[in-house]
Amino acid sequence: MIMKPEKPLDNPANDELVTDIDRRAALKLMTAAGIATAVAATLTVPFNNEQAVKASAPQDAARGDSPHNWIMIIDLQKCIGCQYCIFACQAVNDVADDMQWNVYLPEVTATGETFHMTRPCLHCRSAPCTDVCPTSATYQRADGLVIMDYDRCIGCRYCQVACPYDVRRFNWTNRRNEERVNTLQPEWGSPEIERRARGVIEKCSFCVQRIDRAYQTGQTPGEDRGVTPACVNICPVGARKFGDLNDETSEVARIVANTPTFRLREELGTEPNVYYVPAEGMIAT
Amino acid sequence: MSSQSIPQQAPAPPLPRLGEITETVTNTIFGKAPLWWLIAFGISSALAGAFVLVLGAVALFGTGLWGINVPIVWGMGITNLVFWIGIGHAGTFISAFLLLMRQSWRNAFSRYAEAMTLFALATAGMFPLFHVGRPEWIFYFAPYPNTMILNPQWLSPLVWDAIAISTYGGISAIFWFLDLIPDIAAMRDKAKRPIPRAFYGFLALGWRSDSNHWERLHKTAYILAALATPLVISVHSVVGLDFAIGNLPGWHHSIFPPYFVAGAIFSGLAMTVIVGIVLRSGYEGLKDFITMDHIDKALKLMLITGLLVTYGYMAETFGGWYKADAFELPLIIERAIGPYAPFYLAMLFFNCILIQLLWFKPVRKNIALILVICVGILIGMWLERFVIVSVSLSYTYLAPTWEVFNFTFWDILTIFGPFGFFFAQFLVFIRFLPSLPISETQQHAVEVAHA
């Protein structure tokens, strides 16, 4: 509560004068600032937004509309639990041993039969991780891939808590020290993508670099090995299949249409793009 | 305008003259630093140093220093952020909300409570900065102009959070400083040596105690109070939404925003009362201004907000049980009887059971008991944030990844260090700026005398 006299004291001498000058100066300043803003806005029009974005987009097919919807099918009846998918992923994407993008879990059905569960990123159509990212560092492309922009990621890990499938991995420390080595890095050749910096999130990308190459060369992921995710290529029993759900002639589209499949925790409404063919003894949901 | 009384429960002490109010408050600053201040400042600075050490280490070696890993990826950073923003809430509640409600008894509290808001926000602001993996890019939160039209992602509650908290910080700082101007001018007029006079003279911005000045200050204070009041509700609601929007057992509850606001004011009032008691016992002269009557009123408010928090716990548990989620039920049971049981039960004890003592008038007059209850509330509310953030994350949708939080040395430092950081700032404030609003206290004295 501030003192308020009954009547304002009358002393126009100093006060009114000061106010007048202030108001004029303020108006002048505001006008000048307005003009400066208008000029700056006009001058930057040629460099503006949409052109810059178009120029920087790696593949036009990845933005805007895309005829594709890349999905993966994991056949739990075929999987023998060799974990080669995980190893290939580590070799190709240079993933540290304790941050595997693909995980393997031995599981049992309700009737007690064992089966082998592997889990890449599910690339959900309605991905909870992309909705919460404060910087759009993770986003979904029109072709269904949920990918990371490592330059834009600040490492708040909100996506990591939002993901109900524990897909995301955080670079807690630098990859220099002993415990963050990738023992599956082959002695020859080099990984296809760069090592991620400390403090960013990384995750399975469906080998996005290969999908992008397919757009450039006109090959078909899932059929041409060079543009198919590493885990799918290496699977010795063909348990993992990759392809375009929108292409009705593709093998994955036929499987999804004709075989009972399920997706993980569908009741959450995340619409995963990874379909599982149930193991024997499991009931498809 | 002479020899008026300060509101007191009978028996009233001799009535201070208005000039004495100024004297009493300015004497706390121009007098020599008391021994307790030096000791308190020493301890706080040491703890603040520890906090700076943690932040430096985290910046240098990565957030992996904290005992967080899949699945508990949010630990001390977020827990303490929520806790410290909550501490700040009571300040705005007292200074703005109660100003609009014309509760002039608030005056004794308003200045230092508002200062607490600022320092608590400054402390809280450290956590998101070091919680993120790459603090150097944290400005991506801001919609700064750039030719790539890279904007923040407006769907993310963290972006709402950044906006809500920075608005809150800005308004609080302006509101606090505006209120300080007449008192800084009083300091300038009382200062004898040239350097303090120049220092306070600069900060007083040419205040001449002109009636026009008062008129404008008065209006602006009400406008700012009207702006700040919704922020009391909105800021912690948005913090609550961070969790409520996360699709996770233990987080996904619509009760979160109101329950967070109540919890914030609850813990903030506890801190306000503790600081008030310390100020009273530290500066003998302030006892006439921060009276037991004030503390009594704050404790009653605390009881109300505490009961709201208790309702929040019940609603959250009931909601979890009622939706019968296969992952929510184990969480409710695990946190009550699992490895986190000591945390959860201690939280319930401090926040729900211990405060029931405040129903009794003798308890509200017993300084020692009040301190025990208030410190208990601070512990309880910290535990609440820990339970919400990290304990919920321990039981996510994937049972094979369930983990128990692993406290490292750095986590412990991160819990206690911020208290030093907060109190060091606060002690500097009470040493150099008037910790009581002189003019408003005088005004209140006049009003009471006229009534």
XYZ file of C-alpha atoms in Angstrom:
736
model
C 0.000 0.000 0.000
C 1.422 3.296 -1.014
C 0.735 6.716 0.459
C -1.841 8.617 -1.483
C -2.498 12.210 -0.460
C -6.028 13.553 -0.514
C -5.202 15.965 -3.323
C -2.157 15.783 -5.606
C 0.180 18.637 -4.725
C 0.360 21.359 -7.271
C 3.856 21.838 -8.609
C 3.780 22.061 -12.383
C 7.148 23.791 -12.504
C 9.473 20.834 -12.787
C 7.245 17.881 -13.239
C 5.075 18.761 -16.232
C 8.093 19.930 -18.182
C 9.942 16.705 -17.597
C 6.938 14.651 -18.641
C 6.435 16.608 -21.837
C 9.973 16.147 -23.039
C 9.862 12.519 -22.109
C 6.715 11.883 -24.040
C 8.022 13.555 -27.166
C 11.318 11.775 -26.961
C 9.530 8.499 -26.416
C 7.266 9.057 -29.402
C 10.224 9.948 -31.582
C 12.095 6.868 -30.469
C 9.106 4.645 -31.093
C 8.581 6.076 -34.551
C 12.238 5.617 -35.393
C 12.185 2.051 -34.122
C 9.067 1.334 -36.156
C 10.631 2.671 -39.339
C 13.838 0.748 -38.700
C 11.894 -2.478 -38.215
C 9.915 -1.925 -41.403
C 13.099 -1.242 -43.393
C 14.844 -4.269 -41.951
C 11.865 -6.475 -42.711
C 11.739 -5.239 -46.310
C 15.461 -5.718 -46.820
C 15.432 -9.298 -45.563
C 12.563 -10.375 -47.819
C 14.859 -11.711 -50.570
C 16.664 -13.913 -48.055
C 13.522 -15.008 -46.439
C 12.310 -18.061 -44.934
C 10.827 -20.484 -47.347
C 13.577 -20.337 -49.935
C 16.181 -20.877 -47.292
C 14.328 -23.856 -45.959
C 13.882 -25.355 -49.404
C 17.538 -24.939 -50.184
C 18.522 -26.652 -46.960
C 16.133 -29.580 -47.231
C 18.157 -32.707 -47.930
C 15.470 -34.440 -49.961
C 12.256 -32.911 -51.108
C 10.577 -36.280 -50.840
C 11.213 -36.233 -47.115
C 9.280 -33.016 -46.615
C 5.773 -32.073 -47.510
C 3.845 -34.930 -49.001
C 5.421 -38.275 -49.516
C 3.943 -41.243 -51.347
C 5.827 -43.557 -48.998
C 5.217 -44.912 -45.531
C 8.178 -46.993 -44.485
C 7.409 -49.780 -42.070
C 9.211 -52.746 -40.621
C 7.820 -56.175 -39.901
C 9.442 -58.386 -37.291
C 8.407 -61.989 -37.481
C 8.594 -63.442 -33.983
C 7.976 -66.920 -35.371
C 11.145 -66.781 -37.421
C 13.450 -64.909 -35.054
C 16.092 -67.171 -33.536
C 17.546 -64.582 -31.135
C 20.985 -64.358 -32.749
C 21.048 -60.568 -32.180
C 22.810 -59.927 -35.470
C 20.362 -57.071 -36.116
C 21.710 -55.325 -33.023
C 25.330 -55.900 -34.016
C 24.846 -54.725 -37.581
C 23.121 -51.620 -36.300
C 26.051 -50.846 -34.019
C 28.578 -51.350 -36.815
C 26.739 -49.236 -39.368
C 25.574 -46.422 -37.123
C 28.553 -46.442 -34.734
C 26.478 -47.119 -31.640
C 28.193 -47.598 -28.285
C 27.741 -50.937 -26.553
C 25.735 -49.490 -23.686
C 23.469 -47.396 -25.901
C 22.122 -49.967 -28.327
C 19.473 -48.635 -30.659
C 18.018 -52.089 -31.140
C 17.430 -54.158 -28.027
C 16.916 -57.864 -27.544
C 14.726 -59.356 -24.824
C 14.148 -63.068 -24.311
C 10.441 -63.448 -23.582
C 7.936 -66.177 -22.815
C 4.374 -66.461 -24.042
C 1.424 -66.953 -21.731
C 1.728 -70.676 -22.372
C 5.378 -70.698 -21.348
C 7.044 -71.000 -24.743
C 10.112 -68.854 -25.215
C 10.420 -66.419 -28.059
C 12.851 -63.667 -28.997
C 11.764 -60.074 -28.858
C 13.777 -57.409 -30.615
C 12.817 -53.768 -30.730
C 14.089 -51.010 -33.031
C 12.547 -47.548 -32.897
C 8.895 -48.019 -33.729
C 8.662 -44.762 -35.746
C 5.177 -44.097 -34.414
C 2.782 -42.332 -36.744
C 1.563 -40.327 -33.757
C 4.862 -40.113 -31.941
C 4.737 -38.764 -28.375
C 8.430 -37.879 -28.533
C 8.089 -35.378 -31.391
C 5.193 -33.550 -29.736
C 7.212 -32.696 -26.643
C 10.518 -31.724 -28.253
C 10.951 -28.014 -27.498
C 13.204 -27.322 -30.476
C 11.825 -29.624 -33.192
C 15.129 -31.469 -33.070
C 13.195 -34.667 -33.433
C 10.398 -34.705 -35.954
C 8.511 -36.984 -38.220
C 9.092 -36.857 -41.935
C 6.217 -37.295 -44.312
C 7.543 -40.732 -45.245
C 7.036 -41.884 -41.649
C 10.580 -41.752 -40.318
C 11.014 -40.185 -36.881
C 14.502 -38.759 -37.024
C 16.921 -36.614 -35.066
C 18.509 -33.315 -35.984
C 21.606 -33.582 -33.819
C 22.564 -29.948 -34.378
C 19.244 -28.751 -33.078
C 19.042 -31.064 -30.044
C 19.822 -29.383 -26.744
C 19.558 -32.561 -24.717
C 16.605 -31.854 -22.447
C 15.598 -35.540 -22.651
C 11.885 -34.778 -22.732
C 11.533 -37.125 -25.715
C 13.246 -39.815 -23.693
C 10.676 -39.618 -20.905
C 7.810 -39.294 -23.383
C 8.729 -42.426 -25.342
C 6.837 -45.377 -23.855
C 9.156 -47.867 -25.564
C 12.534 -46.784 -24.154
C 13.853 -46.251 -27.646
C 15.938 -43.157 -27.102
C 19.522 -43.025 -25.915
C 21.307 -40.056 -24.420
C 25.003 -39.275 -24.731
C 25.702 -38.719 -21.040
C 29.431 -38.292 -21.555
C 31.886 -38.053 -24.368
C 32.524 -41.126 -26.441
C 36.263 -40.838 -25.808
C 36.472 -42.766 -22.584
C 36.792 -46.475 -22.193
C 33.247 -47.438 -21.271
C 31.596 -45.947 -24.286
C 33.342 -47.921 -26.978
C 31.684 -49.648 -29.868
C 33.185 -53.141 -29.842
C 31.324 -54.007 -33.025
C 33.050 -51.432 -35.162
C 34.696 -53.440 -37.944
C 38.435 -53.079 -38.401
C 37.960 -52.161 -42.030
C 35.751 -49.478 -43.451
C 33.982 -46.841 -41.452
C 30.493 -46.335 -40.054
C 28.004 -44.665 -42.332
C 27.228 -41.767 -40.018
C 29.143 -39.517 -37.679
C 29.547 -40.104 -34.006
C 27.070 -38.049 -32.000
C 28.228 -35.263 -29.688
C 27.978 -35.359 -25.937
C 24.612 -34.116 -24.702
C 22.365 -35.130 -27.578
C 19.761 -37.829 -27.908
C 20.186 -40.542 -30.507
C 17.960 -43.324 -31.685
C 17.260 -45.853 -34.398
C 16.624 -43.984 -37.639
C 15.628 -46.930 -39.891
C 19.075 -46.142 -41.396
C 17.757 -42.860 -42.753
C 20.949 -42.277 -44.732
C 20.111 -45.323 -46.845
C 16.480 -44.286 -47.362
C 17.691 -40.876 -48.517
C 20.117 -42.550 -50.909
C 17.179 -44.476 -52.341
C 15.451 -41.207 -53.158
C 18.535 -40.061 -55.043
C 19.222 -43.273 -56.943
C 15.678 -44.431 -57.517
C 16.222 -47.736 -55.757
C 13.629 -49.364 -53.548
C 14.319 -49.836 -49.828
C 13.449 -53.359 -48.794
C 14.379 -54.765 -52.195
C 17.748 -53.222 -53.026
C 20.193 -54.134 -50.294
C 22.170 -50.912 -50.507
C 19.204 -48.851 -49.404
C 17.697 -51.236 -46.840
C 18.306 -50.850 -43.085
C 21.332 -52.806 -41.898
C 19.376 -54.935 -39.431
C 17.050 -56.148 -42.180
C 19.907 -56.990 -44.522
C 21.820 -59.058 -42.009
C 18.981 -61.116 -40.552
C 19.951 -64.716 -41.393
C 16.389 -66.030 -41.222
C 14.568 -63.117 -42.848
C 12.641 -62.276 -39.695
C 12.906 -58.544 -40.343
C 11.295 -57.074 -43.412
C 11.255 -53.487 -44.556
C 9.163 -51.729 -47.150
C 6.527 -49.250 -48.130
C 3.085 -49.808 -46.632
C 1.569 -47.486 -49.210
C 2.851 -49.618 -52.069
C 0.282 -52.394 -52.318
C 2.609 -54.640 -54.274
C 5.329 -54.589 -51.608
C 5.909 -57.623 -49.465
C 5.311 -55.766 -46.196
C 1.958 -54.425 -47.382
C 0.883 -57.938 -48.327
C 1.933 -59.294 -44.933
C 0.136 -56.570 -43.013
C -2.983 -57.119 -45.131
C -3.060 -60.912 -44.958
C -1.356 -61.985 -41.736
C -2.370 -61.272 -38.165
C 0.078 -58.747 -36.764
C 0.262 -56.595 -33.660
C 2.021 -53.432 -32.626
C 3.457 -52.616 -29.210
C 1.082 -50.995 -26.690
C -1.426 -49.979 -29.299
C -3.803 -48.774 -26.562
C -1.568 -45.699 -26.099
C -2.578 -44.498 -29.542
C 0.969 -44.034 -30.797
C 0.345 -45.900 -34.097
C 3.762 -47.577 -34.390
C 5.162 -48.316 -37.829
C 6.742 -51.569 -36.680
C 4.476 -54.594 -36.950
C 5.130 -57.878 -35.173
C 4.009 -61.239 -36.439
C 3.089 -63.021 -33.217
C 5.091 -65.999 -32.066
C 3.434 -69.391 -31.798
C 1.270 -69.436 -28.686
C 0.727 -65.679 -28.718
C -2.640 -64.333 -29.627
C -2.541 -61.451 -32.038
C -4.241 -58.356 -30.741
C 0.725 11.766 11.270
C 2.430 11.128 14.532
C 2.509 8.421 17.171
C 0.343 5.874 15.436
C 0.096 2.233 16.258
C 1.204 -0.814 14.330
C -1.482 -3.513 14.353
C -0.871 -5.739 17.276
C -2.673 -8.283 19.294
C -3.045 -6.949 22.832
C -0.970 -6.039 24.772
C 0.335 -3.472 22.304
C 3.925 -2.211 22.656
C 4.601 1.540 22.660
C 3.656 3.067 19.333
C 6.609 3.764 17.017
C 6.672 7.122 15.327
C 6.784 7.041 11.545
C 10.340 8.326 11.565
C 11.276 5.499 13.879
C 10.100 3.014 11.301
C 12.592 4.467 8.845
C 15.275 4.521 11.527
C 14.718 0.923 12.529
C 14.905 -0.364 8.994
C 17.822 1.755 7.826
C 19.733 0.874 10.980
C 19.751 -2.769 9.914
C 21.775 -1.634 6.924
C 23.958 1.220 8.114
C 24.849 -0.555 11.336
C 27.786 -2.929 11.462
C 27.143 -6.409 10.119
C 26.031 -8.526 13.070
C 27.938 -11.666 13.947
C 25.058 -13.977 12.982
C 24.965 -12.382 9.556
C 28.675 -12.990 9.019
C 28.407 -16.601 10.127
C 25.295 -17.230 8.046
C 26.870 -15.588 5.030
C 30.018 -17.665 5.446
C 28.086 -20.927 5.545
C 25.852 -19.911 2.649
C 28.794 -18.878 0.519
C 30.531 -22.171 1.181
C 27.437 -24.076 0.103
C 27.006 -21.777 -2.879
C 30.603 -22.553 -3.788
C 29.767 -26.248 -3.670
C 26.834 -25.580 -5.987
C 29.031 -23.716 -8.445
C 31.447 -26.648 -8.259
C 28.656 -29.065 -9.208
C 27.524 -26.914 -12.094
C 31.076 -26.518 -13.329
C 31.707 -30.243 -13.103
C 28.459 -31.045 -14.909
C 29.277 -28.565 -17.644
C 32.771 -30.004 -17.966
C 32.116 -33.737 -17.765
C 28.487 -33.981 -18.849
C 25.177 -34.580 -17.107
C 26.244 -38.193 -16.719
C 27.871 -37.121 -13.438
C 24.444 -37.153 -11.845
C 23.128 -40.585 -11.017
C 20.672 -40.563 -13.859
C 20.382 -43.128 -16.590
C 17.699 -44.989 -18.455
C 14.947 -45.048 -17.366
C 15.395 -42.266 -14.789
C 16.601 -39.587 -17.164
C 15.252 -36.640 -15.192
C 16.796 -36.397 -11.765
C 18.167 -33.648 -9.604
C 17.972 -31.052 -12.358
C 14.204 -31.140 -12.740
C 13.429 -32.046 -9.116
C 15.257 -28.990 -7.838
C 13.931 -26.765 -10.609
C 10.354 -27.519 -9.563
C 11.211 -27.191 -5.881
C 12.875 -23.800 -6.210
C 10.258 -22.301 -8.479
C 7.768 -23.390 -5.861
C 9.710 -21.589 -3.131
C 9.413 -18.414 -5.151
C 5.644 -18.606 -5.410
C 4.784 -17.450 -1.928
C 6.575 -14.178 -2.609
C 4.327 -13.158 -5.483
C 1.335 -14.568 -3.702
C 2.001 -12.309 -0.721
C 3.128 -9.227 -2.582
C 0.701 -9.202 -5.521
C -2.264 -11.388 -4.704
C -2.722 -9.987 -1.221
C -2.115 -6.434 -2.467
C -5.041 -6.801 -4.850
C -7.085 -8.248 -2.014
C -6.186 -5.120 0.028
C -4.726 -7.236 2.795
C -2.417 -4.605 4.183
C -1.140 -6.880 6.960
C 0.982 -8.387 4.221
C 3.301 -5.381 4.222
C 5.752 -6.751 6.749
C 6.279 -9.803 4.557
C 5.929 -8.387 1.109
C 9.410 -6.983 0.501
C 11.533 -9.889 1.585
C 9.046 -12.440 0.254
C 9.255 -10.769 -3.157
C 13.043 -10.810 -2.887
C 12.814 -14.512 -2.085
C 10.845 -14.968 -5.295
C 13.633 -13.408 -7.308
C 16.422 -15.339 -5.655
C 14.488 -18.586 -5.783
C 13.905 -18.007 -9.499
C 17.593 -17.252 -9.993
C 18.434 -20.492 -8.212
C 15.817 -22.432 -10.157
C 17.087 -20.938 -13.402
C 20.430 -22.675 -12.933
C 18.887 -26.131 -13.162
C 17.425 -26.235 -16.661
C 20.636 -24.660 -17.854
C 22.723 -27.523 -16.550
C 20.102 -30.239 -16.835
C 20.209 -30.094 -20.606
C 22.981 -31.880 -22.380
C 24.147 -28.849 -24.349
C 23.593 -25.642 -22.360
C 25.384 -23.618 -25.019
C 22.388 -24.085 -27.331
C 19.657 -23.453 -24.788
C 18.616 -20.315 -26.639
C 16.849 -22.615 -29.108
C 14.012 -22.362 -26.603
C 13.522 -18.764 -27.670
C 11.690 -17.680 -30.830
C 14.590 -15.557 -32.018
C 14.443 -14.264 -35.590
C 16.440 -16.293 -38.083
C 16.344 -16.851 -41.809
C 15.802 -20.594 -41.438
C 12.457 -20.016 -39.651
C 13.633 -22.366 -36.977
C 11.115 -21.704 -34.245
C 10.654 -23.516 -31.009
C 8.138 -26.305 -31.156
C 5.035 -24.734 -29.696
C 3.445 -28.027 -28.728
C 6.159 -28.698 -26.178
C 5.300 -27.802 -22.565
C 8.969 -26.984 -22.017
C 8.580 -24.034 -24.379
C 5.513 -22.852 -22.460
C 7.583 -23.284 -19.348
C 10.441 -21.154 -20.627
C 7.997 -18.408 -21.561
C 6.010 -18.631 -18.319
C 9.056 -18.594 -16.076
C 10.870 -15.794 -17.866
C 7.707 -13.649 -17.845
C 7.299 -14.374 -14.187
C 10.904 -13.486 -13.455
C 10.632 -10.230 -15.381
C 7.398 -9.057 -13.781
C 8.611 -10.043 -10.314
C 11.856 -8.127 -10.736
C 10.078 -4.963 -11.932
C 7.441 -5.209 -9.243
C 10.037 -5.711 -6.548
C 12.246 -2.866 -7.716
C 9.359 -0.457 -8.200
C 8.256 -1.048 -4.654
C 11.822 -0.485 -3.487
C 12.302 2.936 -5.077
C 10.826 5.105 -2.279
C 12.714 3.101 0.315
C 15.962 3.346 -1.583
C 15.365 7.092 -1.660
C 14.969 6.983 2.105
C 18.284 5.137 2.294
C 19.863 7.800 0.093
C 18.596 10.513 2.399
C 19.825 8.718 5.507
C 23.230 7.803 4.061
C 26.083 9.778 5.571
C 29.046 8.717 3.485
C 29.397 9.619 -0.199
C 29.682 6.137 -1.693
C 26.467 4.750 -0.162
C 24.767 8.014 -1.035
C 25.832 7.717 -4.647
C 24.885 4.028 -4.734
C 21.405 4.544 -3.303
C 21.032 7.807 -5.190
C 21.631 5.991 -8.460
C 19.140 3.256 -7.623
C 16.508 5.721 -6.392
C 16.166 7.047 -9.955
C 15.595 10.607 -8.824
C 12.723 9.864 -6.470
C 11.659 13.093 -4.759
C 8.661 11.781 -2.819
C 6.566 14.091 -4.928
C 2.826 13.486 -4.756
C 2.774 12.869 -8.503
C 5.452 10.251 -8.044
C 3.366 8.547 -5.405
C 0.291 8.708 -7.571
C 2.060 6.975 -10.440
C 3.878 4.467 -8.297
C 0.586 3.577 -6.727
C -1.119 3.024 -10.059
C 1.771 1.081 -11.556
C 1.997 -1.145 -8.508
C -1.645 -2.091 -8.876
C -1.305 -2.715 -12.605
C 1.765 -4.870 -12.073
C 0.059 -6.702 -9.234
C -2.849 -7.418 -11.544
C -0.370 -8.776 -14.100
C 1.580 -10.794 -11.564
C -1.395 -12.389 -9.859
C -2.415 -14.657 -12.737
C 1.237 -15.588 -13.072
C 1.165 -17.060 -9.563
C -1.393 -19.504 -10.888
C -0.060 -19.970 -14.389
C 3.638 -20.589 -13.816
C 3.371 -23.627 -11.633
C 0.364 -24.853 -13.607
C 2.596 -24.934 -16.656
C 5.296 -26.702 -14.660
C 2.600 -29.213 -13.699
C 1.681 -29.605 -17.370
C 5.258 -30.640 -18.155
C 4.439 -33.788 -16.301
C 0.706 -34.117 -16.935
C 1.332 -34.084 -20.692
C 4.082 -36.676 -20.454
C 2.434 -39.982 -21.239
C 3.809 -41.780 -18.210
C 2.317 -43.612 -15.234
C 2.403 -41.254 -12.254
C 2.499 -38.148 -14.449
C -0.567 -38.372 -16.597
C -3.065 -36.733 -14.208
C -5.317 -33.758 -14.786
C -5.053 -32.834 -11.086
C -1.417 -31.793 -11.577
C -1.706 -28.065 -12.374
C -3.840 -26.994 -9.370
C -2.045 -29.427 -7.122
C 1.329 -28.023 -8.168
C 0.192 -24.450 -7.497
C -1.025 -25.342 -4.016
C 2.216 -27.186 -3.317
C 4.277 -24.245 -4.535
C 2.550 -21.727 -2.274
C 2.703 -24.235 0.556
C 6.477 -24.663 0.379
C 7.022 -20.975 -0.334
C 5.118 -19.953 2.777
C 7.173 -22.371 4.841
C 10.357 -20.702 3.588
C 8.854 -17.236 4.178
C 8.036 -18.086 7.765
C 11.484 -19.526 8.417
C 13.156 -16.441 6.986
C 10.770 -14.191 8.917
C 11.651 -15.879 12.182
C 15.351 -15.598 11.404
C 14.974 -11.885 10.574
C 13.033 -11.270 13.780
C 15.596 -12.917 15.965
C 18.476 -11.415 14.015
C 17.338 -7.800 14.123
C 15.734 -6.973 17.455
C 14.093 -3.860 15.967
C 12.151 -5.815 13.359
C 10.186 -7.705 15.993
C 7.617 -4.921 16.118
C 6.993 -5.225 12.403
C 7.133 -8.932 11.671
C 4.844 -9.882 14.524
C 3.609 -13.232 15.745
C 0.283 -12.150 14.300
C 1.789 -12.098 10.815
C 3.346 -15.482 11.317
C 0.049 -16.786 12.599
C -1.724 -15.667 9.440
C 0.944 -17.187 7.227
C 0.680 -20.457 9.127
C -3.073 -20.548 8.587
C -2.540 -20.049 4.860
C 0.038 -22.803 5.001
C -2.456 -25.139 6.607
C -4.995 -24.459 3.859
C -2.535 -25.047 1.034
C -1.217 -28.112 2.860
C -4.700 -29.577 2.939
C -5.044 -28.873 -0.785
C -1.791 -30.750 -1.366
C -3.117 -33.632 0.721
C -6.205 -33.666 -1.466
C -3.893 -33.742 -4.491
C -2.173 -36.880 -3.181
C -5.507 -38.533 -2.613
C -6.854 -37.576 -6.036
C -3.689 -38.780 -7.723
C -3.746 -42.136 -5.954
C -7.467 -42.548 -6.531
C -7.095 -41.638 -10.200
C -4.332 -44.177 -10.648
C -6.383 -46.879 -8.993
C -9.568 -45.963 -10.821
C -8.094 -46.099 -14.295
C -6.696 -49.528 -13.364
C -3.760 -49.127 -15.696
C -1.447 -52.114 -15.711
C 1.518 -49.793 -15.145
C -0.026 -47.186 -12.878
C -1.107 -49.682 -10.209
C 2.363 -51.155 -9.655
C 3.726 -47.624 -9.406
C 1.265 -46.691 -6.670
C 2.077 -49.850 -4.738
C 5.826 -49.785 -5.376
C 6.341 -46.236 -4.206
C 4.495 -46.950 -0.960
C 6.141 -50.256 -0.057
C 9.056 -50.629 -2.484
C 12.598 -49.266 -2.255
C 11.267 -45.707 -2.312
C 8.937 -46.233 0.649
C 11.034 -44.112 3.056
C 10.820 -41.166 0.655
C 7.122 -41.512 0.011
C 6.111 -42.105 3.604
C 8.293 -39.262 4.873
C 6.654 -37.020 2.295
C 3.191 -37.985 3.531
C 4.261 -37.479 7.133
C 5.692 -33.999 6.626
C 3.139 -32.664 4.153
C -0.071 -34.216 5.405
C 0.257 -35.324 9.026
C 2.698 -32.936 10.695
C 0.859 -29.836 9.490
C -2.297 -30.911 11.301
C -0.619 -29.473 14.408
C -1.248 -26.028 12.927
C -4.932 -26.327 13.793
C -3.944 -25.547 17.389
C -3.302 -22.010 18.512
C -0.555 -22.812 21.063
C 1.422 -24.512 18.269
C 1.154 -21.407 16.090
C 2.747 -19.393 18.899
C 5.635 -21.753 19.610
C 8.660 -20.648 17.572
C 10.550 -23.916 17.975
C 7.583 -26.005 16.846
C 6.899 -23.656 13.935
C 10.478 -24.032 12.761
C 10.262 -27.823 13.013
C 7.026 -27.872 11.009
C 8.323 -25.467 8.357
C 11.616 -27.296 7.864
C 9.577 -30.499 7.717
C 7.462 -28.989 4.953
C 10.536 -28.013 2.960
C 11.848 -31.570 3.246
C 8.423 -32.978 2.441
C 7.937 -30.795 -0.591
C 11.399 -31.607 -1.934
C 10.561 -35.281 -1.509
C 7.262 -34.730 -3.298
C 9.064 -33.390 -6.350
C 11.544 -36.233 -6.214
C 8.725 -38.765 -5.956
C 6.899 -37.225 -8.903
C 9.905 -36.799 -11.160
C 12.327 -39.609 -10.508
C 10.247 -42.246 -8.744
C 7.612 -42.160 -11.494
C 10.363 -42.489 -14.076
C 11.684 -45.550 -12.281
C 8.525 -47.468 -13.182
C 7.963 -46.773 -16.836
C 6.074 -48.790 -19.426
C 8.910 -51.265 -19.845
C 9.223 -53.416 -16.764
C 12.653 -54.848 -17.719
C 14.208 -51.400 -17.512
C 12.919 -50.553 -14.033
C 15.667 -49.089 -11.876
C 16.143 -47.484 -8.488
C 17.636 -44.007 -8.366
C 21.313 -44.103 -7.565
C 22.374 -41.025 -5.570
C 25.914 -39.985 -6.372
C 28.108 -37.527 -4.508
C 27.139 -34.896 -7.080
C 23.450 -35.469 -6.516
C 23.829 -34.806 -2.807
C 25.747 -31.591 -3.505
C 23.036 -30.579 -5.959
C 20.433 -30.939 -3.219
C 22.183 -28.815 -0.584
C 24.245 -26.433 -2.663
C 21.291 -24.393 -3.962
C 20.258 -23.514 -0.409
C 23.601 -21.799 -0.005
C 23.214 -20.068 -3.347
C 19.744 -18.853 -2.373
C 20.623 -17.689 1.136
C 23.832 -16.007 0.067
C 21.840 -13.838 -2.325
C 19.217 -13.228 0.317
C 21.745 -12.220 2.959
C 23.358 -9.770 0.584
C 19.907 -8.334 -0.066
C 19.048 -7.770 3.605
C 22.474 -6.237 4.158
C 22.201 -3.624 1.397
C 18.511 -3.019 0.768
C 15.634 -2.379 3.156
C 14.126 -5.740 4.025
C 10.877 -4.125 5.158
C 8.821 -1.795 2.976
C 9.278 1.409 4.977
C 6.704 3.554 3.248
C 4.061 0.866 3.129
C 4.525 0.044 6.779
C 4.132 3.715 7.596
C 1.041 3.881 5.441
C -0.380 0.869 7.181
C 0.320 2.483 10.552
C -1.534 5.604 9.459
C -4.473 3.590 8.158
C -4.759 1.625 11.345
C -4.606 4.801 13.416
C -7.361 6.383 11.370
C -9.563 3.346 11.547
